[in-house]
Coordinates of C-alpha atoms and ligand atoms in Angstrom, one line a residue:
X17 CA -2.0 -16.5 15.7
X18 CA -2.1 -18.2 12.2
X19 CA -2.4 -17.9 8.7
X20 CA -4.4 -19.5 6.3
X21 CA -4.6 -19.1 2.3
X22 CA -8.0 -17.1 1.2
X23 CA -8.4 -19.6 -1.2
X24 CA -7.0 -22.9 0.8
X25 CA -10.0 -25.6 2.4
X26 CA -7.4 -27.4 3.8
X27 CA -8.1 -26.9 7.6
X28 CA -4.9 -27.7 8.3
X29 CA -2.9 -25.7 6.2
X30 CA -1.9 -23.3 9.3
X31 CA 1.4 -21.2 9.2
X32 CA 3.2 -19.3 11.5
X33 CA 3.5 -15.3 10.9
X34 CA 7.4 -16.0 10.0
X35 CA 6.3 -18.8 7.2
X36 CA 3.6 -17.1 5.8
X37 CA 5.9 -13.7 5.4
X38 CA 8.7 -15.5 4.0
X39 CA 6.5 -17.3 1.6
X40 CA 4.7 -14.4 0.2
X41 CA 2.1 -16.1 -1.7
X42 CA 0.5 -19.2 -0.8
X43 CA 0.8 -22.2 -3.2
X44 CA -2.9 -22.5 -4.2
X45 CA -2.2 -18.8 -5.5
X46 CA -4.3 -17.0 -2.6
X47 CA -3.3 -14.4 -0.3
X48 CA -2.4 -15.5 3.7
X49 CA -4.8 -13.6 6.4
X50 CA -4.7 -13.9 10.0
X51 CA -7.2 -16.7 11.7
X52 CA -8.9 -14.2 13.5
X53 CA -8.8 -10.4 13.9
X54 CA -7.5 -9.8 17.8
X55 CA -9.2 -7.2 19.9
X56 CA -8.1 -3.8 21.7
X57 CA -10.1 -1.9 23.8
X58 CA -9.6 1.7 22.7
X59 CA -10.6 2.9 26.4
X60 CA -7.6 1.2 27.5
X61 CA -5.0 4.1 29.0
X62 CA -2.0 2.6 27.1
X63 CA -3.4 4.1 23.4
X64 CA -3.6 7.8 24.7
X65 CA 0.1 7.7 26.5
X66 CA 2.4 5.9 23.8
X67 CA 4.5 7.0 21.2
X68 CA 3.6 5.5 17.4
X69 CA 6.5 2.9 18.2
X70 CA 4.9 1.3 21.0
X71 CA 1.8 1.7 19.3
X72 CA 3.0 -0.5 16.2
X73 CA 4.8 -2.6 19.0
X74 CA 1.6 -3.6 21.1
X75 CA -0.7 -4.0 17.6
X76 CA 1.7 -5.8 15.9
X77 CA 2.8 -8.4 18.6
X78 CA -0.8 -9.7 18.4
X79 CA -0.2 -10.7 15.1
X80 CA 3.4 -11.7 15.3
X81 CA 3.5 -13.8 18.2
X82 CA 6.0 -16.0 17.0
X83 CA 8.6 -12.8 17.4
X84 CA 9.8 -12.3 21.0
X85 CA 9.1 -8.9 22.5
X86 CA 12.7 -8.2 21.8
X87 CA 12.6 -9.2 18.2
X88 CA 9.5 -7.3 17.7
X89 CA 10.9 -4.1 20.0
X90 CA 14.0 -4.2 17.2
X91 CA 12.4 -4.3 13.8
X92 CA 9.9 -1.7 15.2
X93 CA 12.8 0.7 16.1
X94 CA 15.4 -0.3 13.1
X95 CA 11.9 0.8 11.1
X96 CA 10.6 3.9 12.9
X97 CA 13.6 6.1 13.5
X98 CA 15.4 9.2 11.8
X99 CA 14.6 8.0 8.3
X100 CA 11.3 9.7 8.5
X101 CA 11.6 13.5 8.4
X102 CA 8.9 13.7 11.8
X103 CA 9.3 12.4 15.5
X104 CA 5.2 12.0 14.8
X105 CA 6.4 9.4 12.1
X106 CA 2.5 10.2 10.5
X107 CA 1.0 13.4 11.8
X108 CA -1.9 14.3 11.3
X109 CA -2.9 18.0 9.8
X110 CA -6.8 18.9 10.6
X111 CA -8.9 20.9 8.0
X112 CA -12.1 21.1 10.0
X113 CA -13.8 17.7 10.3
X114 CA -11.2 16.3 8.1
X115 CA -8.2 14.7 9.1
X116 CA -5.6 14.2 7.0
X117 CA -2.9 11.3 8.0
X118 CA 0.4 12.5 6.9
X119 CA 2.1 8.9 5.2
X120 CA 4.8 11.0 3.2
X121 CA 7.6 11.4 5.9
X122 CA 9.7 8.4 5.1
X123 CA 12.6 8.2 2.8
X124 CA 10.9 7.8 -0.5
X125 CA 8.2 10.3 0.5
X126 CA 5.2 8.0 0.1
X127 CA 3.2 5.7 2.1
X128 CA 4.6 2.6 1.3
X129 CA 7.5 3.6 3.7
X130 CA 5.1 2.8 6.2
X131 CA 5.0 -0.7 5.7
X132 CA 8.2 -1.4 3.3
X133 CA 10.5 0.4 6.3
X134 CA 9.6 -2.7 8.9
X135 CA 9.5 -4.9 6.1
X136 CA 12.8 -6.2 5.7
X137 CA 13.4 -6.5 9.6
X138 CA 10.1 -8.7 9.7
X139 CA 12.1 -11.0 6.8
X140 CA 15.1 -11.4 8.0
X141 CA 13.8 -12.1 11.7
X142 CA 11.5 -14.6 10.2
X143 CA 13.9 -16.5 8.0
X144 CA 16.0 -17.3 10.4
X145 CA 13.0 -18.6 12.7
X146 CA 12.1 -20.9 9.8
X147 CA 15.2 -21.9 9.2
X148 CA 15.8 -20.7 5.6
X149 CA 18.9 -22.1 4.3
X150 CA 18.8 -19.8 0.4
X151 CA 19.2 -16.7 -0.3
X152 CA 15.9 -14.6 -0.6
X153 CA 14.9 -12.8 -3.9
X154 CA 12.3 -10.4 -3.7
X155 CA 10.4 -9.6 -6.7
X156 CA 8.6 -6.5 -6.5
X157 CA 5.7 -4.8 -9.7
X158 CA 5.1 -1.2 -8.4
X159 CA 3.1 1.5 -10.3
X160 CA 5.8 3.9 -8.9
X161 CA 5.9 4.0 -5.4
X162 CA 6.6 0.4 -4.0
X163 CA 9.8 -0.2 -6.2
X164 CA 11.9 2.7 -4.3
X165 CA 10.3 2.6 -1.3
X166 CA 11.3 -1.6 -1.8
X167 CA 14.2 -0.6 -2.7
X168 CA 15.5 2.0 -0.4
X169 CA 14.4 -0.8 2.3
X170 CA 16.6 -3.7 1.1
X171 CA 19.2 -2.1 -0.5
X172 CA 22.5 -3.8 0.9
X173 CA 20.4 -6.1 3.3
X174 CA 22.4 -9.1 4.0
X175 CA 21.0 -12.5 1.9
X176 CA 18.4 -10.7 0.3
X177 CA 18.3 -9.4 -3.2
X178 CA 15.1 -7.5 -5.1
X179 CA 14.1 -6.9 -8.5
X180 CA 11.9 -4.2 -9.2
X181 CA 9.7 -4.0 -12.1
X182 CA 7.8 -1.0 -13.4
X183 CA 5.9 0.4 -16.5
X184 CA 8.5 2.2 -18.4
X185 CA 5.5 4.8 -19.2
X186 CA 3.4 4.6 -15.9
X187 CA 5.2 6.5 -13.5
X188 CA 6.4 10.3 -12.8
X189 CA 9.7 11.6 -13.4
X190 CA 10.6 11.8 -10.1
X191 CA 9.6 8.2 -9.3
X192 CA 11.3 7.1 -12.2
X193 CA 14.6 8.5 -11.3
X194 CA 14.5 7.5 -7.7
X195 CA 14.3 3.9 -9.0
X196 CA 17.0 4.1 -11.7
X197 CA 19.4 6.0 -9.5
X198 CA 18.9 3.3 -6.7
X199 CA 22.3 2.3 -5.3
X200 CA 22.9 -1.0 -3.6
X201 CA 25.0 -4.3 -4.5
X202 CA 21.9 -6.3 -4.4
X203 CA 19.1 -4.4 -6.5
X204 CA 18.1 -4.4 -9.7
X205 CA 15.7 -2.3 -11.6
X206 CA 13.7 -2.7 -15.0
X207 CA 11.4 -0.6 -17.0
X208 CA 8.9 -2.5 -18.4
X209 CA 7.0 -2.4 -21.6
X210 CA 3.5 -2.5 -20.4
X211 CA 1.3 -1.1 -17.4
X212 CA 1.2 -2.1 -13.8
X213 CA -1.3 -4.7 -14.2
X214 CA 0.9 -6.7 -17.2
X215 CA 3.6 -5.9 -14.2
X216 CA 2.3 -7.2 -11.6
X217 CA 0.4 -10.3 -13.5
X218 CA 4.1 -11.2 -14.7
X219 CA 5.2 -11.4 -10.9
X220 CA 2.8 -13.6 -9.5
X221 CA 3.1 -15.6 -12.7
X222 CA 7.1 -16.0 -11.6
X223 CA 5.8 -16.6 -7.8
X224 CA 3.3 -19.6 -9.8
X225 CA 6.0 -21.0 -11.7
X226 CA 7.2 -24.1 -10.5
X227 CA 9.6 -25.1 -13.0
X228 CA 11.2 -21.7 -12.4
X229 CA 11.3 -22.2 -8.7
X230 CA 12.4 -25.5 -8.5
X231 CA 15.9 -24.6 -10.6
X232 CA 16.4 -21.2 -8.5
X233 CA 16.4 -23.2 -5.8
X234 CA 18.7 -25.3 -6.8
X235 CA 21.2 -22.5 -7.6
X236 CA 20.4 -21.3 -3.8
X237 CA 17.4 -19.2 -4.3
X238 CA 13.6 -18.5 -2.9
X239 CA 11.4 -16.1 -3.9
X240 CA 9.8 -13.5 -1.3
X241 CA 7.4 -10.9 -2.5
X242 CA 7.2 -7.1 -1.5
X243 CA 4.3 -6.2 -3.2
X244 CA 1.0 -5.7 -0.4
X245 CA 0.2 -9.2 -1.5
X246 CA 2.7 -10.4 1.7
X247 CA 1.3 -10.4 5.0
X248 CA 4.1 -8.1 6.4
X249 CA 3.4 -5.3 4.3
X250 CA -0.5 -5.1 5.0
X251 CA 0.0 -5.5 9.4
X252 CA 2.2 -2.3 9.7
X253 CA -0.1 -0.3 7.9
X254 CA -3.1 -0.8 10.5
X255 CA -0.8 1.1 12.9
X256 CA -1.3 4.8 11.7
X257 CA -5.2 4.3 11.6
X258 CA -5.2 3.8 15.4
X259 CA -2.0 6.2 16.4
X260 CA -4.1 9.0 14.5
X261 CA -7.6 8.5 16.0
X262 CA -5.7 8.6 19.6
X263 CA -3.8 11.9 18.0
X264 CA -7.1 13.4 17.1
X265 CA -8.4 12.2 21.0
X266 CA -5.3 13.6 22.8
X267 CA -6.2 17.5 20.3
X268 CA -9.7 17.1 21.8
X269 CA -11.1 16.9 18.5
X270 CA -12.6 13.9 18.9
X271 CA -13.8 12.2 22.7
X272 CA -12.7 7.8 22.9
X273 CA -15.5 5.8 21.3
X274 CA -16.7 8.7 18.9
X275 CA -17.0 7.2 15.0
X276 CA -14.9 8.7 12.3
X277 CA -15.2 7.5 8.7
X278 CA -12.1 6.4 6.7
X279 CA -11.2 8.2 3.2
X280 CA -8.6 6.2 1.3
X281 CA -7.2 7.0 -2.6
X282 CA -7.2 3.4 -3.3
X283 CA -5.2 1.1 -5.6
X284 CA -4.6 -2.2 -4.8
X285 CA -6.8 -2.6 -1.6
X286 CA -4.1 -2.4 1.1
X287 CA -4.6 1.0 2.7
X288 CA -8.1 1.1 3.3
X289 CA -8.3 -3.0 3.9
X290 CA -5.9 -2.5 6.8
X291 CA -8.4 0.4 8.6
X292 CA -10.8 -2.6 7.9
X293 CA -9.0 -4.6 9.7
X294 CA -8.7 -2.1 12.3
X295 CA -12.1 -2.0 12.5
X296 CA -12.5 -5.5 13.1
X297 CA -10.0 -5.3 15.6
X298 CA -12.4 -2.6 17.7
X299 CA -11.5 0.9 16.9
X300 CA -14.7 3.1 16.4
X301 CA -14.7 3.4 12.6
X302 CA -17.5 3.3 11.4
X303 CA -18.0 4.2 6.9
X304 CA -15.1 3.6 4.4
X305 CA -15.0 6.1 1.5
X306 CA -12.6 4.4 -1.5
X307 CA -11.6 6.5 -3.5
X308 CA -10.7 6.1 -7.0
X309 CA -9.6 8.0 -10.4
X310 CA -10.6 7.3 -13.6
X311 CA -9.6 3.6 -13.5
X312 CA -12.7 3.2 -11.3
X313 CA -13.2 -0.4 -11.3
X314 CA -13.6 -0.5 -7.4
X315 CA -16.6 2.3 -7.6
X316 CA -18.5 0.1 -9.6
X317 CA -17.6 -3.1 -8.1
X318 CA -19.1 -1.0 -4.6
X319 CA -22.1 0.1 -6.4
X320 CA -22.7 -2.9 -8.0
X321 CA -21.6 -5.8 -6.3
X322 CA -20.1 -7.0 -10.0
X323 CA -16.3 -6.7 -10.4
X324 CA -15.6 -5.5 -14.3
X325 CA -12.1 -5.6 -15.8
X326 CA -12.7 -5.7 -19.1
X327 CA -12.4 -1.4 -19.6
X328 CA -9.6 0.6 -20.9
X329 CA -6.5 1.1 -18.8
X330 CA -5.9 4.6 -18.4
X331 CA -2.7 6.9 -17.2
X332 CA -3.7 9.7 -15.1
X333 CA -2.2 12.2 -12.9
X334 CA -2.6 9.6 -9.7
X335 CA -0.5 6.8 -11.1
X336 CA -0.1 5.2 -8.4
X337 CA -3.9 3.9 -8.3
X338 CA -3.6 2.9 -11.9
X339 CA -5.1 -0.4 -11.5
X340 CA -7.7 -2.7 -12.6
X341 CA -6.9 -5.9 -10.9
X342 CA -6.7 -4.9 -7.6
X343 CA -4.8 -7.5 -5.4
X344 CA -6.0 -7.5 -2.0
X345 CA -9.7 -7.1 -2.7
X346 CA -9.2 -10.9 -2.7
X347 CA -8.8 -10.7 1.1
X348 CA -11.6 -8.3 1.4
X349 CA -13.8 -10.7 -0.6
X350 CA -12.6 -13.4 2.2
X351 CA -13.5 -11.3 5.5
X352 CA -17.1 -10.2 3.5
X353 CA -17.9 -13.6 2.2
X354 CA -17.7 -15.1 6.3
X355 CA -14.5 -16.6 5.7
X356 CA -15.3 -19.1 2.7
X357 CA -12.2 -20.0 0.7
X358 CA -14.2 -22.1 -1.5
X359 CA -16.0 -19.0 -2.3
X360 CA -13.2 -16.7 -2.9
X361 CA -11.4 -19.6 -5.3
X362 CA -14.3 -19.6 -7.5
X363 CA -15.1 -15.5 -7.8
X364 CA -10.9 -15.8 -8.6
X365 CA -11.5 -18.2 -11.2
X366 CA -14.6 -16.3 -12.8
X367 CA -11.6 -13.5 -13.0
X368 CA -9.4 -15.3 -14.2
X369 CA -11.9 -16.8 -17.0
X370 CA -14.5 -14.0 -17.7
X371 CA -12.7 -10.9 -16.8
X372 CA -15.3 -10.5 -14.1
X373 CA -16.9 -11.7 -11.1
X374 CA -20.1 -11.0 -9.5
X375 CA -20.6 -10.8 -5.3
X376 CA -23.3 -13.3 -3.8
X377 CA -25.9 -11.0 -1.7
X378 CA -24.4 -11.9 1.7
X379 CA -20.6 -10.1 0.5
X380 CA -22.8 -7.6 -0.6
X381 CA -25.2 -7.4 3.0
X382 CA -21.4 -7.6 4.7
X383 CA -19.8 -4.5 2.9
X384 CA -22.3 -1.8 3.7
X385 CA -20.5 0.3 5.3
X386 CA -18.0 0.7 2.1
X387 CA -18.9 3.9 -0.3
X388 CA -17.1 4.4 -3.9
X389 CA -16.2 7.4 -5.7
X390 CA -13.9 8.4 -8.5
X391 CA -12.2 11.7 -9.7
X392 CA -10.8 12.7 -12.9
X393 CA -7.9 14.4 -13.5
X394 CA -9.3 17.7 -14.0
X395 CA -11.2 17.6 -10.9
X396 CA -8.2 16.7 -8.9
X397 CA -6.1 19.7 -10.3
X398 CA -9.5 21.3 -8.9
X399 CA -9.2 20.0 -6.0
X400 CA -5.6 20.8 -5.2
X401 CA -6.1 24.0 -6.2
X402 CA -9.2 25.0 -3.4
X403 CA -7.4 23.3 -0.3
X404 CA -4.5 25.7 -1.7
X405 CA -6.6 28.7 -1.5
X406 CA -9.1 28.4 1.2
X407 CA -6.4 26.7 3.3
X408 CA -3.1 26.9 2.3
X409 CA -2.6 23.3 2.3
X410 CA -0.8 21.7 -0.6
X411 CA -1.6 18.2 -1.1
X412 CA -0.4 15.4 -4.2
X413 CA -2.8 14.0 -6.2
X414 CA -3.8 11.0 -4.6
X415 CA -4.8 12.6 -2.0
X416 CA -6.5 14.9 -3.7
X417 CA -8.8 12.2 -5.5
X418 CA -9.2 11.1 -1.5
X419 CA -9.9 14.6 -0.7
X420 CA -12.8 15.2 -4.0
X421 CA -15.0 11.8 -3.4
X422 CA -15.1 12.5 0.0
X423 CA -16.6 16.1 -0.4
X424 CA -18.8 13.7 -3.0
X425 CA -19.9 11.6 -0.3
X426 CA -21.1 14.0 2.4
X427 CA -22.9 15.7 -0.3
X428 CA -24.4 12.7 -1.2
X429 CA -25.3 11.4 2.6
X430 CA -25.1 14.4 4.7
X431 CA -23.0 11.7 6.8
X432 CA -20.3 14.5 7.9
X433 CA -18.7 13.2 10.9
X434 CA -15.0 13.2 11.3
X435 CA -12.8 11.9 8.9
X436 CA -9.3 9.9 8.7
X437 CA -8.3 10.6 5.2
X438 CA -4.9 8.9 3.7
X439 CA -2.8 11.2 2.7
X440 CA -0.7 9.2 0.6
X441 CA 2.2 10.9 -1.0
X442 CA 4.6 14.3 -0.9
X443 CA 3.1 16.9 -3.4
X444 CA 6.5 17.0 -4.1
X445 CA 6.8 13.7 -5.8
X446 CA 4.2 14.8 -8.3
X447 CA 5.6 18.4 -8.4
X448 CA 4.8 18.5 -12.3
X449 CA 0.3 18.2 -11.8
X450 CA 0.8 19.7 -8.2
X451 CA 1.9 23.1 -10.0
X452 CA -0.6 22.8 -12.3
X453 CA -3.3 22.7 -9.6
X454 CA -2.5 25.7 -7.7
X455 CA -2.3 27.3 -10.9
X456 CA 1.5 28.1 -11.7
X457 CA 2.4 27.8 -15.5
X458 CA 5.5 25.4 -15.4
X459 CA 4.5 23.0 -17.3
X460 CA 7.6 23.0 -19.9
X461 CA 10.2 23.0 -17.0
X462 CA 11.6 19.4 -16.4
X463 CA 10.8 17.6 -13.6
X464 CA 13.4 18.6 -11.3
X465 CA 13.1 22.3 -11.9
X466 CA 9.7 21.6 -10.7
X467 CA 10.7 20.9 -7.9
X468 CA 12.2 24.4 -6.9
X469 CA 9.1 26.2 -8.0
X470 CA 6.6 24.6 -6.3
X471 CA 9.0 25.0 -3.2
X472 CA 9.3 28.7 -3.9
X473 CA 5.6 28.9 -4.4
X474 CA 4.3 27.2 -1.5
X475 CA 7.1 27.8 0.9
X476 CA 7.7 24.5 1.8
X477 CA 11.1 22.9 1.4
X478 CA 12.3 20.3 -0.5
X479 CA 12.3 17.5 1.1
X480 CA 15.8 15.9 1.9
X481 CA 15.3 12.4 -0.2
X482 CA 15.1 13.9 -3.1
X483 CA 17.3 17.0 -2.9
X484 CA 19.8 16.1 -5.6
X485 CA 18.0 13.9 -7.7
X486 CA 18.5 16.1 -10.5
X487 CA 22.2 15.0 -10.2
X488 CA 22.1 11.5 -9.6
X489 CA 23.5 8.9 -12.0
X490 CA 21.4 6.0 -13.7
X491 CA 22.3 3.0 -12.5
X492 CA 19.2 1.2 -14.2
X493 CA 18.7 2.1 -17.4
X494 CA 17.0 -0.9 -18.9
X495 CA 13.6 -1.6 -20.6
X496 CA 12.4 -4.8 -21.5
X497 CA 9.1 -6.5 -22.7
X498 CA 6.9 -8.1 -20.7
X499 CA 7.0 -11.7 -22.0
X500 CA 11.1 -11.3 -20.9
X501 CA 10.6 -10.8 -17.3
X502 CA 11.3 -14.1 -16.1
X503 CA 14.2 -14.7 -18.7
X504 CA 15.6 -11.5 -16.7
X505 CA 15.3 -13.2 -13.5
X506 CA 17.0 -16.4 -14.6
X507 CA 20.1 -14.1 -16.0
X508 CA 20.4 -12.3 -12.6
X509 CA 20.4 -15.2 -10.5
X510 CA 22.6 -17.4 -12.6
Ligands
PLP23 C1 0.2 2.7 -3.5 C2 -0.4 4.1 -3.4 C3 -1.8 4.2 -3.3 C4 -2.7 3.0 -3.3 O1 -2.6 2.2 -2.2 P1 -3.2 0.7 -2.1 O2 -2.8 0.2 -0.8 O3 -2.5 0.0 -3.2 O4 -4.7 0.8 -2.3 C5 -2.3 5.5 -3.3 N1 -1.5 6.6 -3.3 C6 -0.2 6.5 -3.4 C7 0.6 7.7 -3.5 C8 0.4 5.2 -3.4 O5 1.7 5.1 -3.5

């Protein structure tokens, strides 16, 4: 296996999965994606009698072939152990024809344990295949959930440090004070005047920086990235899309072979573009549902095959798909436009230039099978509130947008076959809006108070991560404007 730049004609510009995870980003400023998409026979024996670690063991050695089986065997098991709160590590909870993947049992109860738990295994493995000789700075933008779940993955991880940037006014309490109360020798954490695009735009403009690069490296230092622009973060996250359909097989919900569509509350293209990639890979998935709030560039881009982002930025109750410029559509716009890197560099520069860019009527034949949606607010306090009564299910936001443009689409289509639907968070983690949904007046309670309500309400328990939150001290208090982010960097590393 290989990996090539989306944006890169040089035929020749291969690299191994340990270079291209190390690097992050690729020089021409494009995102790496595998050569090809292996294949797995889903009637294959093996699916229905393994446990999710040999499931991410056997998918992901056919993209990591450069790791022995050992290598491979231990980041899968350092990853997938007793940090996540079920031996299921993503169950999946069945409402009729929907089927709800549970991503919320990791440490910072939100699906970017999924991927940021193997993460640091996969960097550390690879770095010393490659022969990395500095120290390894991650630089991480989240909208809320990245940054700890970053965090709580390479804290205290041997010749790595991360810095983790977030919009001071973008996130909930409860992901704010996971961040600031973040312990470890070798983090850092910074609020940041601005949203998650100026965030993550400031990143990548560190990762461009030559002149930057060049004297970090001379003090001993290379940047990494764990943002779901890196290879490593995207792979893992395939994993749960096929360990759930062979769940809902092994329930006898579903028979090998049958079709489910994919719901996904989407942000930054990841989640759903790795069930894609499933797809390509041979599992029997047939439509993708992307689901959006308010910020619903993606919907229109769908719709309309032109991608807009010249529209207000607005906060809602799903931060965490507060985005305009999402990141990995760029890979989606490489597998839909047959490959063409030529193609993909110039819709990046129309971005870049105009603010928008407009799909040629092949990308636009090639992505059929993807249906948009969006949900406002109000509808997703709706939302939480009738799975809460008809079914006693509590769900978080996100999953609640997921949850509303779904029910949208089989209106719409009549297409009602069985669904995989993302659930991406705790409700716990947006306690405050989850409250609201089911109806309980709590509003002027702070945000750890919440948490105890909504825990007496529902009967569920806390979750252990965030027990004592309430308590914990802040480590992190800093904000600072966007145009200082790099100056911040140079300080750290000095
Ligand atoms: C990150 C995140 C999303 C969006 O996922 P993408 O892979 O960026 O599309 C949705 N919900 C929650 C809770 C998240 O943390």
């Amino acid at each position: 296996m290989f990996y090539i730049s989306t944006r890169s004609t040089d035929t020749h510009a291969k690299l191994t999965f340990s270079e291209a995870v190390v690097k992050g980003i690729a020089t021409d400023g494009g995102l790496y994606v595998p050569a090809f998409f292996p294949s797995i026979d889903p009637y294959d024996s093996f699916w229905m009698e393994s446990s999710y670690q040999e499931i991410a063991k056997k998918i992901l050695s056919l993209y990591l072939d450069d790791f022995s089986p050992a290598e491979l065997s231990s980041c899968v098991d350092q990853a997938y152990d007793d940090k996540f709160e079920s031996t299921d590590i993503a169950p999946v909870n069945s409402i009729g024809s929907s089927h709800f993947i549970e991503l919320y049992h990791g440490p910072t109860l939100a699906f970017k344990d999924m991927a940021l738990s193997i993460l640091p295994h996969f960097l550390k493995t690879a770095a010393k295949k490659v022969g990395t000789k500095e120290e390894i700075v991650i630089l991480t933008a989240t909208s809320g959930d990245t940054g700890k779940a970053a965090l709580e993955g390479f804290s205290d991880v041997d010749g790595i440090k991360i810095i983790v940037f977030y919009p001071t006014d973008g996130v909930s309490e409860v992901q704010r004070k996971q961040m600031t109360s973040q312990n470890g020798e070798n983090v850092a954490v910074y609020g940041i005047e601005g949203n998650f695009d100026d965030a993550q735009t400031g990143v990548k403009h560190m990762f461009l920086d030559s002149e930057l690069k060049r004297s970090l490296k001379d003090k001993g230092y290379v940047f990494s990235s764990a943002n779901s622009i890196n290879i490593g973060r995207l792979l893992p996250q395939i994993v749960y899309y096929v360990h759930a359909y062979f769940s809902l097989v092994k329930k006898g919900d579903l028979s090998i072979g049958d079709k489910v569509n994919i719901t996904v509350p989407t942000g930054n293209f990841g989640n759903i573009l790795a069930a894609y990639y499933a797809k390509k890979m041979g599992m029997p998935f047939d439509q993708f549902i992307c689901a959006s709030n308010v910020n619903h560039v993606l919907t229109d881009f769908i719709e309309t095959g032109v991608y807009d982002i010249d529209r207000p930025f607005n906060i809602t109750n799903s931060p965490s798909m507060d985005i305009l410029i999402s990141s990995n559509l760029e890979r989606f716009l490489y597998a839909i436009g047959d490959s063409s890197a030529e193609m993909v560099a110039s819709l990046m520069d129309d971005l870049k230039r105009t603010h928008r860019f407009e799909c040629t009527d092949v990308m636009r034949e090639n992505m059929k099978d993807f249906h948009g949606g969006y949900a406002t607010d109000a509808e997703t306090l709706n939302t939480i509130a009738a799975l809460y009564k008809a079914h006693g299910y509590v769900v978080d936001t996100h999953t609640a947008v997921a949850y509303k443009v779904y029910q949208d689409y089989v209106a719409r289509t009549g297409d009602d076959k069985h669904t995989l639907i993302a659930s991406t968070a705790s409700p716990f983690k947006f306690a405050g809006d989850v409250l609201k949904g089911i109806g309980c007046e709590a509003s002027d309670s702070d945000a750890y108070a919440v948490l105890g309500i909504l825990s007496e309400e529902t009967g569920l328990e806390i979750p252990k991560p965030i027990h004592d939150l309430g308590e914990r001290p802040i480590l992190h208090p800093e904000t600072i404007a966007v145009d200082q982010m790099s100056a911040v960097v140079k300080k750290l590393l000095k």
